[in-house]
């Protein structure tokens, strides 16, 4: 087991564990989680392909729905450690798809809210496509309400004006 994985709690489940050879998306995602736990947002952003995308279909308030390119991802992640202090990966399930470069990943993060010091637990579902060990598509289905509550920013989300780009 690579360094850093021992900090993960809970049962780690991976469809690829049958043959103990993680898929490319799983390897890249586990590196992403290790960097998140280390709070190394530059290293997380460096996992993106130069023109890779990050999509957030459920984004609300002033949160972006789509980031294009490694540098937009880097800018987006820059303030993350000041909002959420992720301390553990409580659950991880990697589900391969018919495309070997794409996986569906369910995971749970636990930690503390920087603003309030309260504990949080957030669940995510990510569709991840990786080519040449770089993220080309990261589609993250997260709950804006749960995340705003965890970050101590629920009042700001509720007070935010309606988006005019909702489709």
mmCIF file of C-alpha atoms in Angstrom:
data_model
loop_
_atom_site.group_PDB
_atom_site.id
_atom_site.type_symbol
_atom_site.label_atom_id
_atom_site.label_comp_id
_atom_site.label_asym_id
_atom_site.label_seq_id
_atom_site.Cartn_x
_atom_site.Cartn_y
_atom_site.Cartn_z
ATOM 1 C CA UNK A 1 0.000 0.000 0.000
ATOM 2 C CA UNK A 2 1.511 3.384 -1.012
ATOM 3 C CA UNK A 3 2.513 5.937 1.599
ATOM 4 C CA UNK A 4 -0.360 8.052 2.851
ATOM 5 C CA UNK A 5 -3.093 5.467 2.330
ATOM 6 C CA UNK A 6 -2.758 4.334 5.934
ATOM 7 C CA UNK A 7 -4.260 7.676 7.020
ATOM 8 C CA UNK A 8 -7.491 6.601 5.494
ATOM 9 C CA UNK A 9 -10.150 5.182 7.764
ATOM 10 C CA UNK A 10 -13.054 2.942 6.981
ATOM 11 C CA UNK A 11 -13.161 0.112 4.510
ATOM 12 C CA UNK A 12 -11.641 0.883 1.143
ATOM 13 C CA UNK A 13 -13.455 -0.929 -1.602
ATOM 14 C CA UNK A 14 -12.284 -1.061 -5.165
ATOM 15 C CA UNK A 15 -13.606 -3.155 -8.000
ATOM 16 C CA UNK A 16 -10.000 -3.441 -9.223
ATOM 17 C CA UNK A 17 -8.797 -5.086 -6.002
ATOM 18 C CA UNK A 18 -9.589 -8.490 -7.482
ATOM 19 C CA UNK A 19 -6.268 -8.427 -9.306
ATOM 20 C CA UNK A 20 -4.547 -5.818 -7.082
ATOM 21 C CA UNK A 21 -3.769 -3.627 -10.083
ATOM 22 C CA UNK A 22 -5.614 -0.329 -9.686
ATOM 23 C CA UNK A 23 -6.870 1.310 -12.858
ATOM 24 C CA UNK A 24 -5.281 4.538 -14.086
ATOM 25 C CA UNK A 25 -8.255 6.594 -12.828
ATOM 26 C CA UNK A 26 -8.042 4.944 -9.407
ATOM 27 C CA UNK A 27 -4.284 5.544 -9.110
ATOM 28 C CA UNK A 28 -4.643 9.204 -10.049
ATOM 29 C CA UNK A 29 -7.620 9.681 -7.720
ATOM 30 C CA UNK A 30 -5.812 8.112 -4.772
ATOM 31 C CA UNK A 31 -2.887 10.486 -5.410
ATOM 32 C CA UNK A 32 -5.377 13.369 -5.500
ATOM 33 C CA UNK A 33 -6.767 12.315 -2.109
ATOM 34 C CA UNK A 34 -3.281 11.988 -0.620
ATOM 35 C CA UNK A 35 -2.444 15.518 -1.787
ATOM 36 C CA UNK A 36 -5.773 16.796 -0.399
ATOM 37 C CA UNK A 37 -4.965 15.253 2.981
ATOM 38 C CA UNK A 38 -1.531 16.916 2.835
ATOM 39 C CA UNK A 39 -3.248 20.204 1.859
ATOM 40 C CA UNK A 40 -0.996 20.470 -1.209
ATOM 41 C CA UNK A 41 -3.420 22.135 -3.600
ATOM 42 C CA UNK A 42 -0.699 22.845 -6.174
ATOM 43 C CA UNK A 43 0.034 19.117 -6.389
ATOM 44 C CA UNK A 44 -3.705 18.425 -6.781
ATOM 45 C CA UNK A 45 -3.923 20.939 -9.646
ATOM 46 C CA UNK A 46 -0.818 19.447 -11.248
ATOM 47 C CA UNK A 47 -2.772 16.205 -11.723
ATOM 48 C CA UNK A 48 -4.931 17.946 -14.351
ATOM 49 C CA UNK A 49 -4.111 17.864 -18.045
ATOM 50 C CA UNK A 50 -3.276 21.351 -19.325
ATOM 51 C CA UNK A 51 -6.792 21.683 -20.810
ATOM 52 C CA UNK A 52 -8.580 19.234 -18.494
ATOM 53 C CA UNK A 53 -11.913 20.224 -17.040
ATOM 54 C CA UNK A 54 -13.561 20.167 -13.631
ATOM 55 C CA UNK A 55 -17.347 20.206 -13.723
ATOM 56 C CA UNK A 56 -19.734 20.736 -10.826
ATOM 57 C CA UNK A 57 -23.286 20.136 -12.131
ATOM 58 C CA UNK A 58 -24.911 20.869 -8.754
ATOM 59 C CA UNK A 59 -22.955 24.062 -8.007
ATOM 60 C CA UNK A 60 -24.972 26.822 -6.360
ATOM 61 C CA UNK A 61 -24.464 30.441 -5.416
ATOM 62 C CA UNK A 62 -21.270 31.908 -6.815
ATOM 63 C CA UNK A 63 -19.512 28.533 -7.150
ATOM 64 C CA UNK A 64 -18.386 27.774 -10.709
ATOM 65 C CA UNK A 65 -20.047 25.028 -12.707
ATOM 66 C CA UNK A 66 -17.050 24.416 -14.964
ATOM 67 C CA UNK A 67 -13.335 25.082 -14.818
ATOM 68 C CA UNK A 68 -11.221 24.680 -17.936
ATOM 69 C CA UNK A 69 -7.519 24.082 -17.687
ATOM 70 C CA UNK A 70 -5.056 23.276 -14.934
ATOM 71 C CA UNK A 71 -4.574 26.922 -13.940
ATOM 72 C CA UNK A 72 -8.303 27.564 -13.420
ATOM 73 C CA UNK A 73 -8.396 24.438 -11.246
ATOM 74 C CA UNK A 74 -5.349 25.719 -9.330
ATOM 75 C CA UNK A 75 -7.050 29.069 -8.686
ATOM 76 C CA UNK A 76 -10.240 27.356 -7.545
ATOM 77 C CA UNK A 77 -8.402 25.082 -5.092
ATOM 78 C CA UNK A 78 -6.125 27.763 -3.634
ATOM 79 C CA UNK A 79 -8.429 28.665 -0.732
ATOM 80 C CA UNK A 80 -9.719 25.173 0.049
ATOM 81 C CA UNK A 81 -7.490 24.559 3.108
ATOM 82 C CA UNK A 82 -8.817 27.792 4.649
ATOM 83 C CA UNK A 83 -12.388 26.443 4.440
ATOM 84 C CA UNK A 84 -12.205 22.733 5.182
ATOM 85 C CA UNK A 85 -9.564 20.799 7.092
ATOM 86 C CA UNK A 86 -9.994 17.372 5.515
ATOM 87 C CA UNK A 87 -8.442 14.807 7.847
ATOM 88 C CA UNK A 88 -9.662 11.389 6.734
ATOM 89 C CA UNK A 89 -11.079 9.468 3.817
ATOM 90 C CA UNK A 90 -13.806 7.473 5.550
ATOM 91 C CA UNK A 91 -14.954 5.505 2.500
ATOM 92 C CA UNK A 92 -13.849 4.933 -1.067
ATOM 93 C CA UNK A 93 -15.458 2.863 -3.788
ATOM 94 C CA UNK A 94 -14.060 2.833 -7.320
ATOM 95 C CA UNK A 95 -16.290 1.472 -10.058
ATOM 96 C CA UNK A 96 -14.706 0.893 -13.442
ATOM 97 C CA UNK A 97 -16.666 1.632 -16.608
ATOM 98 C CA UNK A 98 -16.508 0.157 -20.093
ATOM 99 C CA UNK A 99 -13.928 2.852 -20.880
ATOM 100 C CA UNK A 100 -10.703 1.889 -19.065
ATOM 101 C CA UNK A 101 -9.807 5.590 -18.781
ATOM 102 C CA UNK A 102 -13.006 6.419 -16.849
ATOM 103 C CA UNK A 103 -14.237 5.378 -13.402
ATOM 104 C CA UNK A 104 -17.091 6.346 -11.113
ATOM 105 C CA UNK A 105 -15.790 7.047 -7.629
ATOM 106 C CA UNK A 106 -17.838 7.339 -4.451
ATOM 107 C CA UNK A 107 -15.976 8.720 -1.483
ATOM 108 C CA UNK A 108 -16.495 10.289 1.901
ATOM 109 C CA UNK A 109 -14.307 12.925 3.540
ATOM 110 C CA UNK A 110 -14.217 13.778 7.229
ATOM 111 C CA UNK A 111 -12.567 16.671 8.943
ATOM 112 C CA UNK A 112 -13.126 19.993 10.658
ATOM 113 C CA UNK A 113 -14.539 23.257 9.423
ATOM 114 C CA UNK A 114 -11.841 25.904 9.673
ATOM 115 C CA UNK A 115 -14.320 28.711 10.405
ATOM 116 C CA UNK A 116 -16.168 26.957 13.241
ATOM 117 C CA UNK A 117 -13.938 24.041 14.262
ATOM 118 C CA UNK A 118 -16.916 21.695 13.978
ATOM 119 C CA UNK A 119 -16.564 18.199 12.554
ATOM 120 C CA UNK A 120 -17.961 17.465 9.112
ATOM 121 C CA UNK A 121 -18.598 14.443 6.914
ATOM 122 C CA UNK A 122 -19.218 14.942 3.189
ATOM 123 C CA UNK A 123 -20.111 12.418 0.511
ATOM 124 C CA UNK A 124 -19.104 12.780 -3.134
ATOM 125 C CA UNK A 125 -19.627 10.984 -6.426
ATOM 126 C CA UNK A 126 -17.023 11.720 -9.099
ATOM 127 C CA UNK A 127 -16.872 10.621 -12.707
ATOM 128 C CA UNK A 128 -13.175 10.721 -13.558
ATOM 129 C CA UNK A 129 -11.468 10.377 -16.928
ATOM 130 C CA UNK A 130 -7.681 10.102 -17.042
ATOM 131 C CA UNK A 131 -5.376 10.042 -20.041
ATOM 132 C CA UNK A 132 -1.596 9.678 -19.743
ATOM 133 C CA UNK A 133 -1.857 9.931 -15.927
ATOM 134 C CA UNK A 134 -3.553 13.352 -16.102
ATOM 135 C CA UNK A 135 -7.174 14.252 -15.362
ATOM 136 C CA UNK A 136 -9.019 15.232 -18.521
ATOM 137 C CA UNK A 137 -12.538 15.268 -17.025
ATOM 138 C CA UNK A 138 -13.467 15.529 -13.343
ATOM 139 C CA UNK A 139 -17.244 15.686 -12.889
ATOM 140 C CA UNK A 140 -18.061 16.104 -9.195
ATOM 141 C CA UNK A 141 -21.619 15.533 -7.956
ATOM 142 C CA UNK A 142 -21.531 17.092 -4.486
ATOM 143 C CA UNK A 143 -24.186 18.751 -2.360
ATOM 144 C CA UNK A 144 -23.780 22.536 -2.243
ATOM 145 C CA UNK A 145 -25.942 22.718 0.885
ATOM 146 C CA UNK A 146 -23.966 20.069 2.770
ATOM 147 C CA UNK A 147 -20.671 21.636 1.697
ATOM 148 C CA UNK A 148 -21.767 25.171 2.640
ATOM 149 C CA UNK A 149 -22.928 23.871 6.023
ATOM 150 C CA UNK A 150 -19.619 22.027 6.519
ATOM 151 C CA UNK A 151 -17.599 25.114 5.569
ATOM 152 C CA UNK A 152 -19.636 27.326 7.899
ATOM 153 C CA UNK A 153 -20.960 29.282 4.890
ATOM 154 C CA UNK A 154 -24.600 28.217 4.687
ATOM 155 C CA UNK A 155 -25.963 31.734 5.375
ATOM 156 C CA UNK A 156 -23.888 33.115 2.471
ATOM 157 C CA UNK A 157 -25.161 30.402 0.120
ATOM 158 C CA UNK A 158 -28.773 31.019 1.093
ATOM 159 C CA UNK A 159 -28.339 34.789 0.674
ATOM 160 C CA UNK A 160 -26.642 34.457 -2.729
ATOM 161 C CA UNK A 161 -28.668 35.733 -5.677
ATOM 162 C CA UNK A 162 -30.258 33.306 -8.117
ATOM 163 C CA UNK A 163 -27.915 32.211 -10.894
ATOM 164 C CA UNK A 164 -28.890 33.321 -14.358
ATOM 165 C CA UNK A 165 -26.951 30.496 -16.025
ATOM 166 C CA UNK A 166 -29.055 27.670 -14.626
ATOM 167 C CA UNK A 167 -30.062 25.348 -17.418
#
